[in-house]
Short mmCIF file of C-alpha atoms (C1' of nucleotides) in Angstrom, two decimals:
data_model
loop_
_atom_site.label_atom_id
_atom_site.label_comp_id
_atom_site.label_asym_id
_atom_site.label_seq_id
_atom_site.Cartn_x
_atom_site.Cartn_y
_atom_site.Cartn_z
CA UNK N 1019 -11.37 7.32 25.72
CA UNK N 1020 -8.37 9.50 25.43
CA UNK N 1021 -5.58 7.70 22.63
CA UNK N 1022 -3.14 9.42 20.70
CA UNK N 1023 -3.37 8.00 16.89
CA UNK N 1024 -0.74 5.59 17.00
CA UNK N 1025 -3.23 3.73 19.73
CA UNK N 1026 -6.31 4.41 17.68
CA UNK N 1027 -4.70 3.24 14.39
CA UNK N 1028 -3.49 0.07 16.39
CA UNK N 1029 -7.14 -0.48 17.89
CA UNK N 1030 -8.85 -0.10 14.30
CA UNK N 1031 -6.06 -2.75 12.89
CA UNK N 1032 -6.62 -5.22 15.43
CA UNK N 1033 -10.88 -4.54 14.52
CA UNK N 1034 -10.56 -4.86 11.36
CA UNK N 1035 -8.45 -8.10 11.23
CA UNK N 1036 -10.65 -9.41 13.68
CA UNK N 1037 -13.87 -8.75 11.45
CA UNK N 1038 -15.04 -6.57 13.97
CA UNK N 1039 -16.39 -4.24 10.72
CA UNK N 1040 -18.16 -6.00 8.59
CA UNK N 1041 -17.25 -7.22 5.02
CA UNK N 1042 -17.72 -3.64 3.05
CA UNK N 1043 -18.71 -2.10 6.28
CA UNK N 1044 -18.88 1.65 5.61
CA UNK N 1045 -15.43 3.28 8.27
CA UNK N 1046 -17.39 6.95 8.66
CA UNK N 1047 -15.01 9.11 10.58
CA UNK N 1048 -17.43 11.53 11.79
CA UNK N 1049 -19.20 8.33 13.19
CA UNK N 1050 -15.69 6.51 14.96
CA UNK N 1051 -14.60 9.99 16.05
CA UNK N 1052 -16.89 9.68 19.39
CA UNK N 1053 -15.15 6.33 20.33
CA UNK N 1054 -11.53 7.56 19.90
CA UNK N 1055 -12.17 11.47 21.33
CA UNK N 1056 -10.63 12.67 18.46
CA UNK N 1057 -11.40 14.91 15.20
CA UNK N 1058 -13.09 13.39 12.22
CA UNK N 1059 -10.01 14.41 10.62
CA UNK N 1060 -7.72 12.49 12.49
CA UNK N 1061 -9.55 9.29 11.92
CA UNK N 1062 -9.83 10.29 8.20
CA UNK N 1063 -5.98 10.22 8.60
CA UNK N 1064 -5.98 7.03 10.39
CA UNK N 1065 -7.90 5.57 7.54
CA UNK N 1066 -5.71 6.21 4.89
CA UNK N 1067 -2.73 5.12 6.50
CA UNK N 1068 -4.89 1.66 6.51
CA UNK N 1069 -5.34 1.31 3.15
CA UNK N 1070 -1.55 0.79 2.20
CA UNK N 1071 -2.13 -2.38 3.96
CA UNK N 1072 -5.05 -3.23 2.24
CA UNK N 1073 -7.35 -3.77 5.07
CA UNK N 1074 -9.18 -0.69 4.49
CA UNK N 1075 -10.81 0.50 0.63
CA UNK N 1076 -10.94 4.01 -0.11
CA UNK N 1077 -12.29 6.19 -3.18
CA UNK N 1078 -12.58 9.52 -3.90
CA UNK N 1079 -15.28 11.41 -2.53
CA UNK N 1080 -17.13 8.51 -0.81
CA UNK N 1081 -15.05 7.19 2.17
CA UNK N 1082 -13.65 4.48 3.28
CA UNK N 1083 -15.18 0.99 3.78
CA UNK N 1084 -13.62 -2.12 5.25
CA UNK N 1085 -12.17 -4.20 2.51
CA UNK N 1086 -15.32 -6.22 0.95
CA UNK N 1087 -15.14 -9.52 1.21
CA UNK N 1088 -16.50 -12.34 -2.15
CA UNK N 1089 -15.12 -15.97 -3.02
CA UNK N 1090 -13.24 -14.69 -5.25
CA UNK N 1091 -11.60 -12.06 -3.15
CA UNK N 1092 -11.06 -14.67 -0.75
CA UNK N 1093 -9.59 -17.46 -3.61
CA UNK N 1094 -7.08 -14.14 -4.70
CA UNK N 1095 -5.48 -13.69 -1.36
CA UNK N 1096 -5.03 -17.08 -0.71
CA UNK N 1097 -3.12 -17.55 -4.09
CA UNK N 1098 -0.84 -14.74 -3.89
CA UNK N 1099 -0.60 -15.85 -0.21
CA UNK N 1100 0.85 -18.55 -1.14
CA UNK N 1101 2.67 -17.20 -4.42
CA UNK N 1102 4.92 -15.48 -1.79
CA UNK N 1103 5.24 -17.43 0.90
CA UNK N 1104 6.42 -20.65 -1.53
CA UNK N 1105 8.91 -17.98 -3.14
CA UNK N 1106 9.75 -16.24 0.38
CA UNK N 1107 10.32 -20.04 1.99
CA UNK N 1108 12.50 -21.21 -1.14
CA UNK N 1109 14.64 -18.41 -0.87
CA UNK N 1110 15.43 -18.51 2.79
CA UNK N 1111 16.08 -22.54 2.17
CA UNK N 1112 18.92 -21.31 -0.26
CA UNK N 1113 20.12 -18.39 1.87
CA UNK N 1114 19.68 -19.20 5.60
CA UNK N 1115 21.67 -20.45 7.77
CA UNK N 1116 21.74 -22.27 10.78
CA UNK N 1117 20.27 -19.05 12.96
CA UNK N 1118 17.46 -19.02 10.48
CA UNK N 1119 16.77 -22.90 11.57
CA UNK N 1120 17.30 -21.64 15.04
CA UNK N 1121 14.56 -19.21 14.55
CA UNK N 1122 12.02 -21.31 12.75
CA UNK N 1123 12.65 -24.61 15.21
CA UNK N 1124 11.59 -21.56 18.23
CA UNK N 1125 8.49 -20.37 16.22
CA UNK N 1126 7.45 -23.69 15.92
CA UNK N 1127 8.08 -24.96 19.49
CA UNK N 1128 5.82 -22.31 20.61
CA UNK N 1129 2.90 -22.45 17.74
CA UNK N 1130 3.15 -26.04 18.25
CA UNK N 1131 2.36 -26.33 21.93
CA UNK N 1132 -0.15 -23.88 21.97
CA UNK N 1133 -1.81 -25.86 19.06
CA UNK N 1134 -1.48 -29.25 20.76
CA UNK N 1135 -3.30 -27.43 24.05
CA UNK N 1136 -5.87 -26.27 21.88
CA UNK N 1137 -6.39 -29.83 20.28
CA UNK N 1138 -6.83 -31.25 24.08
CA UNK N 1139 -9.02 -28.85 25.34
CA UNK N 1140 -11.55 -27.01 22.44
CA UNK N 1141 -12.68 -24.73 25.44
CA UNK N 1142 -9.28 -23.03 25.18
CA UNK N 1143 -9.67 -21.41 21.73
CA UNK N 1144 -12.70 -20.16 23.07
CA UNK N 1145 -11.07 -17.47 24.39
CA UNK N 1146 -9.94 -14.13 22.70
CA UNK N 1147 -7.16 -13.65 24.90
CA UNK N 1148 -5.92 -17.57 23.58
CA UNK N 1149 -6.64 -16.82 20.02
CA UNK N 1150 -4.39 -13.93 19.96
CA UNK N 1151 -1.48 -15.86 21.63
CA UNK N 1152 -2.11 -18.02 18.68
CA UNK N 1153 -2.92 -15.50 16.25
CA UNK N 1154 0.81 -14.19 17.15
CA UNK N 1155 2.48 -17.50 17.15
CA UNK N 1156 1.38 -18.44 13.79
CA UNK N 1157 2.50 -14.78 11.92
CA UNK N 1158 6.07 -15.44 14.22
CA UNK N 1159 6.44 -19.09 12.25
CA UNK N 1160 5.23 -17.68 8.86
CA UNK N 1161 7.31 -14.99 8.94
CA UNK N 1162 10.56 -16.91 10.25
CA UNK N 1163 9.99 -18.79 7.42
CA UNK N 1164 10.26 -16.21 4.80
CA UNK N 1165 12.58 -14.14 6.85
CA UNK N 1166 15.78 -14.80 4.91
CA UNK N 1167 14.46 -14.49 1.84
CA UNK N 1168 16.51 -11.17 1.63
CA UNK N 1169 14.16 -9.03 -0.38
CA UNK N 1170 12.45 -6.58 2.17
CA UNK N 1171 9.89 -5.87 -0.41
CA UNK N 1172 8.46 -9.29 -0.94
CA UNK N 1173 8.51 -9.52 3.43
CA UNK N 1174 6.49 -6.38 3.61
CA UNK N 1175 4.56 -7.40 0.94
CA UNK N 1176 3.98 -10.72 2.63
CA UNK N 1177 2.90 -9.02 5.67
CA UNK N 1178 0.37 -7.15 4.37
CA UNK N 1179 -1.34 -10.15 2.13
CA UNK N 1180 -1.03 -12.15 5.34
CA UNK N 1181 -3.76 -9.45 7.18
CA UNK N 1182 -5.46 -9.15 4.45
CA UNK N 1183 -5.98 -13.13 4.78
CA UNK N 1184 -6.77 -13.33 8.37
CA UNK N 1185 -9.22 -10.38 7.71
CA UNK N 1186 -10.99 -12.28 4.83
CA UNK N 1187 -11.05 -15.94 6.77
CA UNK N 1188 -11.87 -14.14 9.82
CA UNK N 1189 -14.80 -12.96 8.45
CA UNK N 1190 -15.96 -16.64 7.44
CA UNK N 1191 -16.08 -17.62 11.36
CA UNK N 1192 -15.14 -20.91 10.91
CA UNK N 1193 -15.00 -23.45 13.29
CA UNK N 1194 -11.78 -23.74 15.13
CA UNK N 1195 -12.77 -26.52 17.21
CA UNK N 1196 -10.52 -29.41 17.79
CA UNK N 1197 -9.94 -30.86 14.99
CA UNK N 1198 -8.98 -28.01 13.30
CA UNK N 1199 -5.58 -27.85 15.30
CA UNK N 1200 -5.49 -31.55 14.82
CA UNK N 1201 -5.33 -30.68 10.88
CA UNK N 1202 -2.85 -27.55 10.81
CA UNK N 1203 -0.48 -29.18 13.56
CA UNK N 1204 0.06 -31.84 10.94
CA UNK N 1205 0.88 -29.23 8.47
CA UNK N 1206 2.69 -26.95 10.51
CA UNK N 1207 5.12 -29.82 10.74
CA UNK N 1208 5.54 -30.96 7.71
CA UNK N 1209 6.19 -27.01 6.41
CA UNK N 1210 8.54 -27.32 9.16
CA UNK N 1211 10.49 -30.52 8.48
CA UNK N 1212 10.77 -29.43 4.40
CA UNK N 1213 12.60 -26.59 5.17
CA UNK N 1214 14.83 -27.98 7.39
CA UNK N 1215 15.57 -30.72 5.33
CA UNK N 1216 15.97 -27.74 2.51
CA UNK N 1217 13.74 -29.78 0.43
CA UNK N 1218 12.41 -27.08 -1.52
CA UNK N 1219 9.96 -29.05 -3.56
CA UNK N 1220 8.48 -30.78 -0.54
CA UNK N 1221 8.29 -27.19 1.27
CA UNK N 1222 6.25 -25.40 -1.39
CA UNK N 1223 3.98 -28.23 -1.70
CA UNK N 1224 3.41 -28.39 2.23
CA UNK N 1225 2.67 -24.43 2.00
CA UNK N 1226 0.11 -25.48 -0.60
CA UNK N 1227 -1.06 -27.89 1.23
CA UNK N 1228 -1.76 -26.07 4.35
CA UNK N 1229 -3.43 -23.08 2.68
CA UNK N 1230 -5.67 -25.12 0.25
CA UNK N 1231 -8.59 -25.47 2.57
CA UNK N 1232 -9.40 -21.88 2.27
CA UNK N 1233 -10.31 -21.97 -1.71
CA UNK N 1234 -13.95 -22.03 -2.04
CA UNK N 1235 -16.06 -22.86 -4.88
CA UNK N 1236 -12.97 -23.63 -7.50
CA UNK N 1237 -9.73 -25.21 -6.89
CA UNK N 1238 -6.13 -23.78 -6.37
CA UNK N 1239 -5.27 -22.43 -9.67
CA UNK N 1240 -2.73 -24.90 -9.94
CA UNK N 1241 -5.03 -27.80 -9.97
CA UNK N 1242 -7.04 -25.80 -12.43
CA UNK N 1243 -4.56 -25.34 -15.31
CA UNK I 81 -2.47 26.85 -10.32
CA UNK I 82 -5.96 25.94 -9.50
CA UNK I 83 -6.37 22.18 -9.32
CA UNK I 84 -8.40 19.57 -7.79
CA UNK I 85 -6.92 17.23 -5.99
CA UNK I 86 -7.38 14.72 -8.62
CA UNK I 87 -5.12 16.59 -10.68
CA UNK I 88 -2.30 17.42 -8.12
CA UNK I 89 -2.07 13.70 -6.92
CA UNK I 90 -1.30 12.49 -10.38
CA UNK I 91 1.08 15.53 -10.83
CA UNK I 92 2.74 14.59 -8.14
CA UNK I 93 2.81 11.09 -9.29
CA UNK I 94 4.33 12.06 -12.14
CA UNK I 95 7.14 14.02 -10.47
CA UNK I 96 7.90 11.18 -8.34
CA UNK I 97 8.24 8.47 -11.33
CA UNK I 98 10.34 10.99 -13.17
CA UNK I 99 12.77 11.57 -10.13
CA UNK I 100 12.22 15.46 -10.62
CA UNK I 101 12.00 14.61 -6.34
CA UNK I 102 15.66 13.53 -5.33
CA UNK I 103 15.49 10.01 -3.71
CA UNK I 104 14.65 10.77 -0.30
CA UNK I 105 13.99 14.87 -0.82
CA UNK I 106 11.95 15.37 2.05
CA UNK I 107 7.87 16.34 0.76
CA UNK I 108 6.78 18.95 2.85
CA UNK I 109 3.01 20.10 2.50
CA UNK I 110 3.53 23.49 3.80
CA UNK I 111 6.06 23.91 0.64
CA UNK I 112 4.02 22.03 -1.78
CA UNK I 113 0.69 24.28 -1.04
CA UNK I 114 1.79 26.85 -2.78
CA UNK I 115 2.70 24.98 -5.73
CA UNK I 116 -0.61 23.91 -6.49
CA UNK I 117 -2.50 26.58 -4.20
CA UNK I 118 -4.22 24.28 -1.72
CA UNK I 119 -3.89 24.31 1.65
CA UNK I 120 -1.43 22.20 3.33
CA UNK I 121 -3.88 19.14 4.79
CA UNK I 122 -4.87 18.47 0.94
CA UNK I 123 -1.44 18.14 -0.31
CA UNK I 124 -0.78 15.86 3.35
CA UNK I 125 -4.22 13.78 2.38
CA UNK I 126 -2.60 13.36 -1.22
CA UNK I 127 1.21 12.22 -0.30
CA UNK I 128 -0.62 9.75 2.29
CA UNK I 129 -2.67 8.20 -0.99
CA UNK I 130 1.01 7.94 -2.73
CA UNK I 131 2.04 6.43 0.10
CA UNK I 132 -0.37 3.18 -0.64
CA UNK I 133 1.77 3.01 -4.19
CA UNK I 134 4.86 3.14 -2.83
CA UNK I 135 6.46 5.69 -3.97
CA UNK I 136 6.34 8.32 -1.13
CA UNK I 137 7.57 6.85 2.79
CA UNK I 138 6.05 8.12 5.50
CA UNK I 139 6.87 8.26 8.96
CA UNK I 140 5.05 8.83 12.11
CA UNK I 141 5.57 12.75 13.69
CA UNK I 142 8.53 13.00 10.62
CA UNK I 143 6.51 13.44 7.48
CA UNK I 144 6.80 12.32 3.94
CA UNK I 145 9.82 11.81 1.54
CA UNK I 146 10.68 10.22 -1.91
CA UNK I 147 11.35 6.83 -1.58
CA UNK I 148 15.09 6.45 -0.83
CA UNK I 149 17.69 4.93 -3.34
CA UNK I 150 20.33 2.76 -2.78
CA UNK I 151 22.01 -0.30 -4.45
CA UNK I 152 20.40 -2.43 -2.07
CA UNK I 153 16.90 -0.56 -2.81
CA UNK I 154 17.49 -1.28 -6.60
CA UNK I 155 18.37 -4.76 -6.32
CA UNK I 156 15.40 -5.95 -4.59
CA UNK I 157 13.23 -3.42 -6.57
CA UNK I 158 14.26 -5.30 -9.85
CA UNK I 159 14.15 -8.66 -8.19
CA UNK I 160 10.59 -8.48 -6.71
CA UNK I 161 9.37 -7.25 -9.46
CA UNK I 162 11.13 -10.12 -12.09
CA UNK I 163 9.45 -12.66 -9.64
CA UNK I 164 5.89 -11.02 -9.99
CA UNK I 165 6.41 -10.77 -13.65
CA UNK I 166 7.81 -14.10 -14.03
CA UNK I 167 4.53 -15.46 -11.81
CA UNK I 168 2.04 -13.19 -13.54
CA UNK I 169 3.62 -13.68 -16.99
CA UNK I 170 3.52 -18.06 -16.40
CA UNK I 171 -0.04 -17.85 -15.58
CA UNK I 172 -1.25 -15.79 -18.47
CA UNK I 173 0.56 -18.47 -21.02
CA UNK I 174 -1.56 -21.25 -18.92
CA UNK I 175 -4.52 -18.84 -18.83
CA UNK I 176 -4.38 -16.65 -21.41
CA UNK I 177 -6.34 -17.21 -24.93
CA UNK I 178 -6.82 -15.97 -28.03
CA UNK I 179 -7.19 -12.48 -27.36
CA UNK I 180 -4.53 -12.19 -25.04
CA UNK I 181 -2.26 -12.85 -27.57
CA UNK I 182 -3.70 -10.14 -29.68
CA UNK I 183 -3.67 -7.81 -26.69
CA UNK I 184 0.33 -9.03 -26.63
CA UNK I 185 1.06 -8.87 -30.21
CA UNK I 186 -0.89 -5.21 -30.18
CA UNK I 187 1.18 -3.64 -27.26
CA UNK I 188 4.56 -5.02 -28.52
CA UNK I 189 3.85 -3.50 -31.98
CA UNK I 190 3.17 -0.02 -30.59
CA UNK I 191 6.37 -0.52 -28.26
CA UNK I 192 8.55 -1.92 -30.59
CA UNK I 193 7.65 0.69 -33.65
CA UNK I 194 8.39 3.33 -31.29
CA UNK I 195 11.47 1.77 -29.82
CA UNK I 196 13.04 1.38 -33.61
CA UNK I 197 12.33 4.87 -34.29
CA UNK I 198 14.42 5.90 -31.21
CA UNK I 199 16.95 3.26 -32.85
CA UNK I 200 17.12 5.12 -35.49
CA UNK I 201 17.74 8.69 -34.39
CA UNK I 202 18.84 8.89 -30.74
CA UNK I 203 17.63 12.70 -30.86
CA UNK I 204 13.81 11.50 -30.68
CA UNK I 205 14.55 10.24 -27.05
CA UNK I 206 15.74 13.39 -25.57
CA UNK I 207 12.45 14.99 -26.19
CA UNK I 208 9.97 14.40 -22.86
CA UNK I 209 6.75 13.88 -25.27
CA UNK I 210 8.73 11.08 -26.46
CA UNK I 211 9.92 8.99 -23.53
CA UNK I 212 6.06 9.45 -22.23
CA UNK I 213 5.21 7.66 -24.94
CA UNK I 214 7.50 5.28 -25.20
CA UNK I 215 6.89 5.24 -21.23
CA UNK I 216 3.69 4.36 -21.58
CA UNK I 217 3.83 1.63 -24.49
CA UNK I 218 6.64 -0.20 -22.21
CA UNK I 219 4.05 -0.08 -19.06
CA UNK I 220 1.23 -1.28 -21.50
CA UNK I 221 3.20 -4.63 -22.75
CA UNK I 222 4.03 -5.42 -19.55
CA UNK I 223 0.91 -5.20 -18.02
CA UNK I 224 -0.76 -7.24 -21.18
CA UNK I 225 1.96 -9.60 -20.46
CA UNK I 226 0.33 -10.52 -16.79
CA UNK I 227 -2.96 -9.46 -17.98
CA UNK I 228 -4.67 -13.04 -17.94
CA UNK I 229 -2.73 -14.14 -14.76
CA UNK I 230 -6.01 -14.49 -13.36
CA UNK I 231 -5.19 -12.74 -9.67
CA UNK I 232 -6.29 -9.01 -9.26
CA UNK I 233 -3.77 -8.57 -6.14
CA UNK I 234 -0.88 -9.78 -8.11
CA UNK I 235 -1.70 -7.66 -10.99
CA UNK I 236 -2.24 -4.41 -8.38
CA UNK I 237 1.00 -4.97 -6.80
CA UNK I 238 3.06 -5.58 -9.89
CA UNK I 239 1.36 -1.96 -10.97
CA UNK I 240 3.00 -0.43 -8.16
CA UNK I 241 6.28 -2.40 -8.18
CA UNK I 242 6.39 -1.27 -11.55
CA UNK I 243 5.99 2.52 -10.44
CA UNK I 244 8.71 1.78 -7.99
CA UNK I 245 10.87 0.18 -10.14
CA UNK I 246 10.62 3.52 -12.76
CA UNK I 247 11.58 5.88 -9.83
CA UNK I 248 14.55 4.31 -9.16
CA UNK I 249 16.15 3.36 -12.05
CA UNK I 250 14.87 6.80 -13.43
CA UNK I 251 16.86 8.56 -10.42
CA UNK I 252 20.31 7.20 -11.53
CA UNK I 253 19.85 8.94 -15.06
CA UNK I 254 20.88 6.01 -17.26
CA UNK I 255 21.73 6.73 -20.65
CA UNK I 256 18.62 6.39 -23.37
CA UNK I 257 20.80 6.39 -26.21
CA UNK I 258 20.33 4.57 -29.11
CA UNK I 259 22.61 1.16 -27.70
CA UNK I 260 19.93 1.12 -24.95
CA UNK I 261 16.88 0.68 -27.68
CA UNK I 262 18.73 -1.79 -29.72
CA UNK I 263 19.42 -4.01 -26.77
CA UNK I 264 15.78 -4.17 -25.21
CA UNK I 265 14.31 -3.80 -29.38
CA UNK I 266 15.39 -7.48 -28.92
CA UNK I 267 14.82 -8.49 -25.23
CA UNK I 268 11.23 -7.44 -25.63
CA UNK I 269 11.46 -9.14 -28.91
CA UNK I 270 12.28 -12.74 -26.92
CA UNK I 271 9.68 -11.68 -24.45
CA UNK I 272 6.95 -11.95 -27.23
CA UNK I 273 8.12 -14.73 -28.43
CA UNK I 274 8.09 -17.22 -25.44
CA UNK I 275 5.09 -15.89 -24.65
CA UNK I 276 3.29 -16.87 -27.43
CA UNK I 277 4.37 -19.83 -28.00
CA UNK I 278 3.80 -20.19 -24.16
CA UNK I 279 7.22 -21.64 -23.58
CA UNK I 280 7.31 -20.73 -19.89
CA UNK I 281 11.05 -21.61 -19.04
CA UNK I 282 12.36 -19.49 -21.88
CA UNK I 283 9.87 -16.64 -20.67
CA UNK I 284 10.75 -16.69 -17.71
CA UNK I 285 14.26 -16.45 -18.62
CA UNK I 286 13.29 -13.81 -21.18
CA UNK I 287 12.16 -11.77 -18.19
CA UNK I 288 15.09 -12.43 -16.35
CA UNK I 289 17.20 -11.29 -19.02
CA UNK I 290 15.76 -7.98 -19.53
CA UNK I 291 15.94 -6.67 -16.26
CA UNK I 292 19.39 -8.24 -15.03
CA UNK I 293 21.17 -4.85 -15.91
CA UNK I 294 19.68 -3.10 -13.32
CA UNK I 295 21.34 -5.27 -10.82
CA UNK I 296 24.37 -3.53 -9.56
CA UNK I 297 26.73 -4.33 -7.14
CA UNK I 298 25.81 -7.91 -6.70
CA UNK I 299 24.27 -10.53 -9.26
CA UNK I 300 21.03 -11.36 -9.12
CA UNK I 301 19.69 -13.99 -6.53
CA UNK I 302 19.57 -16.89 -8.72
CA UNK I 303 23.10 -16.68 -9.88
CA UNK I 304 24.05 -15.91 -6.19
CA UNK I 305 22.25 -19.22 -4.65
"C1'" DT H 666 -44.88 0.47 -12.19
"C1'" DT H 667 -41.01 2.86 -13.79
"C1'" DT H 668 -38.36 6.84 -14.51
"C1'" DG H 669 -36.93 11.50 -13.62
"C1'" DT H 670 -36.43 15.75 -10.87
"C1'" DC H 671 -35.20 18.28 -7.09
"C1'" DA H 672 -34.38 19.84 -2.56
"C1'" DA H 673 -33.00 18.31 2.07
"C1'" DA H 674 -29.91 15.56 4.61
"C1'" DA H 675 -25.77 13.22 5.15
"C1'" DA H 676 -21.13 12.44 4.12
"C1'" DT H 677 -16.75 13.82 2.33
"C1'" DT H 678 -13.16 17.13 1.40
"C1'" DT H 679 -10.83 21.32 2.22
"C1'" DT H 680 -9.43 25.07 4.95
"C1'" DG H 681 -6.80 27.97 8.24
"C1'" DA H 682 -5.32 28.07 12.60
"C1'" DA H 683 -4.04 26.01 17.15
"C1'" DA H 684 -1.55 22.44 19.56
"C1'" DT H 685 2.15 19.36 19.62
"C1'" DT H 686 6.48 17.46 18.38
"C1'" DT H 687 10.85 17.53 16.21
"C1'" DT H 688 14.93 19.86 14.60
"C1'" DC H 689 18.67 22.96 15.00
"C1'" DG H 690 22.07 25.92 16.91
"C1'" DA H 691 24.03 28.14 20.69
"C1'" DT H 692 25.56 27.54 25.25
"C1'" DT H 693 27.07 24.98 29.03
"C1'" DT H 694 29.00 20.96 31.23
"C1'" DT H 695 31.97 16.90 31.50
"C1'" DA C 1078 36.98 18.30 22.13
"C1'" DA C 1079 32.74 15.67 23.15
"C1'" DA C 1080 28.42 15.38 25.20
"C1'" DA C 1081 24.43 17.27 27.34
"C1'" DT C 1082 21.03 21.10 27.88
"C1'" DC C 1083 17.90 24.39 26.52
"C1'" DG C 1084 15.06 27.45 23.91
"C1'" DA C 1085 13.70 29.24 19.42
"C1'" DA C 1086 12.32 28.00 14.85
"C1'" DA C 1087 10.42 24.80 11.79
"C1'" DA C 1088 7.60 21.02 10.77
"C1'" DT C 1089 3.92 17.90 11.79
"C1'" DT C 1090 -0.50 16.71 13.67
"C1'" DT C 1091 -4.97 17.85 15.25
"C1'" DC C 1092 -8.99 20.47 15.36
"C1'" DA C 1093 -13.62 22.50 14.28
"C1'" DA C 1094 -15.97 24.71 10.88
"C1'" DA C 1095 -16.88 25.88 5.95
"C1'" DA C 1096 -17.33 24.27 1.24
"C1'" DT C 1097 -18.35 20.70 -1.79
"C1'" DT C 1098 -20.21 16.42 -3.27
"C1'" DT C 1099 -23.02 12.42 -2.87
"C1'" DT C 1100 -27.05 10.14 -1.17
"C1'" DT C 1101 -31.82 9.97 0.05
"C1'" DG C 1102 -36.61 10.38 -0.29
"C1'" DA C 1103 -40.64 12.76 -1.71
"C1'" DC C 1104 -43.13 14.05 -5.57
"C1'" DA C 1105 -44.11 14.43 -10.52
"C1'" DA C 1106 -44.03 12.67 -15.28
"C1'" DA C 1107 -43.97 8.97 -18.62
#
DNA sequence: TTTGTCAAAAATTTTGAAATTTTCGATTTT
DNA sequence: AAAATCGAAAATTTCAAAATTTTTGACAAA
């Protein structure tokens, strides 16, 4: 398999958010280097260009490991998930205009009917090729929704906490049978109609809403306090 | 200079917070080697690891240079970092117990008795050994300050925002006189105060309040929405 | 059984050089 | 003059091996 690194790092993103590596899974470059064709070194490389997205842990003088994976690890990205999408959502309500409603009506058209397929026929989500068409559709509608925000820092941020979720949940192999799209189709819309209808209140809660199902063993911190 | 690479990545570290690196000087390892009399793949290995902190931008087949500066830059610097303070600071009043406070009251004592002493004789601030100090006692209240929020992610990413934030404001070589320590003597002062008596509106505006001078250009969001 | 030691094995980091890509300036073309 | 071309120089990436550090497992001591 002959890849230049931009390929390879690609190919151990995509593994990685897919839980193809275990939860802690040691990432030995001497070990991947046979499946990319390249130098240990390059790999090593590779790596640490991974862990600014936090997909990938690394300390000194033992390696690299895919990021481990514990309820409360999962509870923490799902809060700050939400921390920034709520605050990312509220400020594009208060500084988009009507090309940002453009751009969020089109995410949702798309993440919508693929959802509604998948609710007909559970076979469908069956497939990898399918889940990725998803997978894509629902970053496009997350990320339209932040997108005017207008701080580059808390998108990027975003971005990267967003992996970092899939790669945790991922990991949990839940069951995305049919009823699972009937549940986030629901939500989808009502995240949807809030912003819109610049009702930022309504919005944050619907963000809440949709993400809560993923805290395990406590509740949101919200409900805590 | 013999070093390991321990001590050259927080050297380095240091060099970038204090803007002895021009915003976006371009970090070449084949330069740096000889500074610290490693061979240019360690000093490449290192900048990548700075890269995770933010401080250092790296682009594919183009290398490594200081983070940039621009108004924009500073702006959403200073405003992504007021909302992860203002988050981080909330939670720790809802959170936070007994010995947070003392944590609190313990870091703004140290900060403050140092701040009044540069106050008092504007000379004391010129001197490096100084503003590390003081450097450091400013880093340690804030960090107390989101110490109980409770979410390890939030606290990590503040800690680099933070970093960030120091670069670039260090970069346009604001004046440290003796005005500047009476002014944030008291914002630091209000800080403390909401906090403990966990008024979370007035901390949050607290928070606000002492970083809305490094705005420029613009106001900050909320006054723009 | 537990703890400690120690050498072998395995893994990580560092090196110096080769291969590749980008940058820069001079020259040519439009 | 402006834009395109080309080759040399500079910078970046990749490599394979050497140096260093950590881990492992056997054996001894408490």
């Amino acid at each position: 398999m002959k890849t230049d690194s931009q390929a390879i790092y690609a190919d151990l993103k995509e593994k990685l958010m897919n839980a193809r590596f275990g939860p802690g899974e040691k990432l030995k470059p001497a070990a991947l280097q046979g499946e990319y064709g390249c130098s240990a070194n390059t790999v090593r490389d590779i790596l640490l260009r991974l862990t600014k997205v936090g997909l990938v842990e690394f300390e000194m003088q033992r390696g690299f490991r895919a990021q481990y994976t514990s309820p409360d690890k999962r509870n923490d990205v799902t809060r700050f998930r939400t921390m920034l999408e709520q605050e990312g959502a509220t400020l594009s309500m208060k500084l988009g205009g009507i090309s940002w409603e453009a751009d969020l009506s089109a995410a949702h058209h798309k993440l919508s009917h693929l959802e509604r397929e998948f609710e007909r026929s559970g076979d469908l989500a069956e497939q990898p090729e399918n889940m990725k068409l998803w997978t894509n559709a629902e970053w496009s509608f997350h990320d339209t929704l932040i997108s005017r925000c207008g701080s580059p820092m808390l998108r990027e941020t975003y971005e990267n906490v967003y992996g970092q979720f899939r790669q945790q949940m991922v990991a949990q192999e839940r069951d995305f049978g049919r009823s699972y799209f009937s549940a986030i189709i629901a939500e989808h819309q009502t995240i949807l109609d809030a912003a819109l209808s610049r009702n930022v209140e309504a919005c944050r809660q619907a963000i809440h809403d949709h993400l809560k199902r993923n805290y395990v063993d406590t509740k949101p911190l919200e409900e805590v306090v």
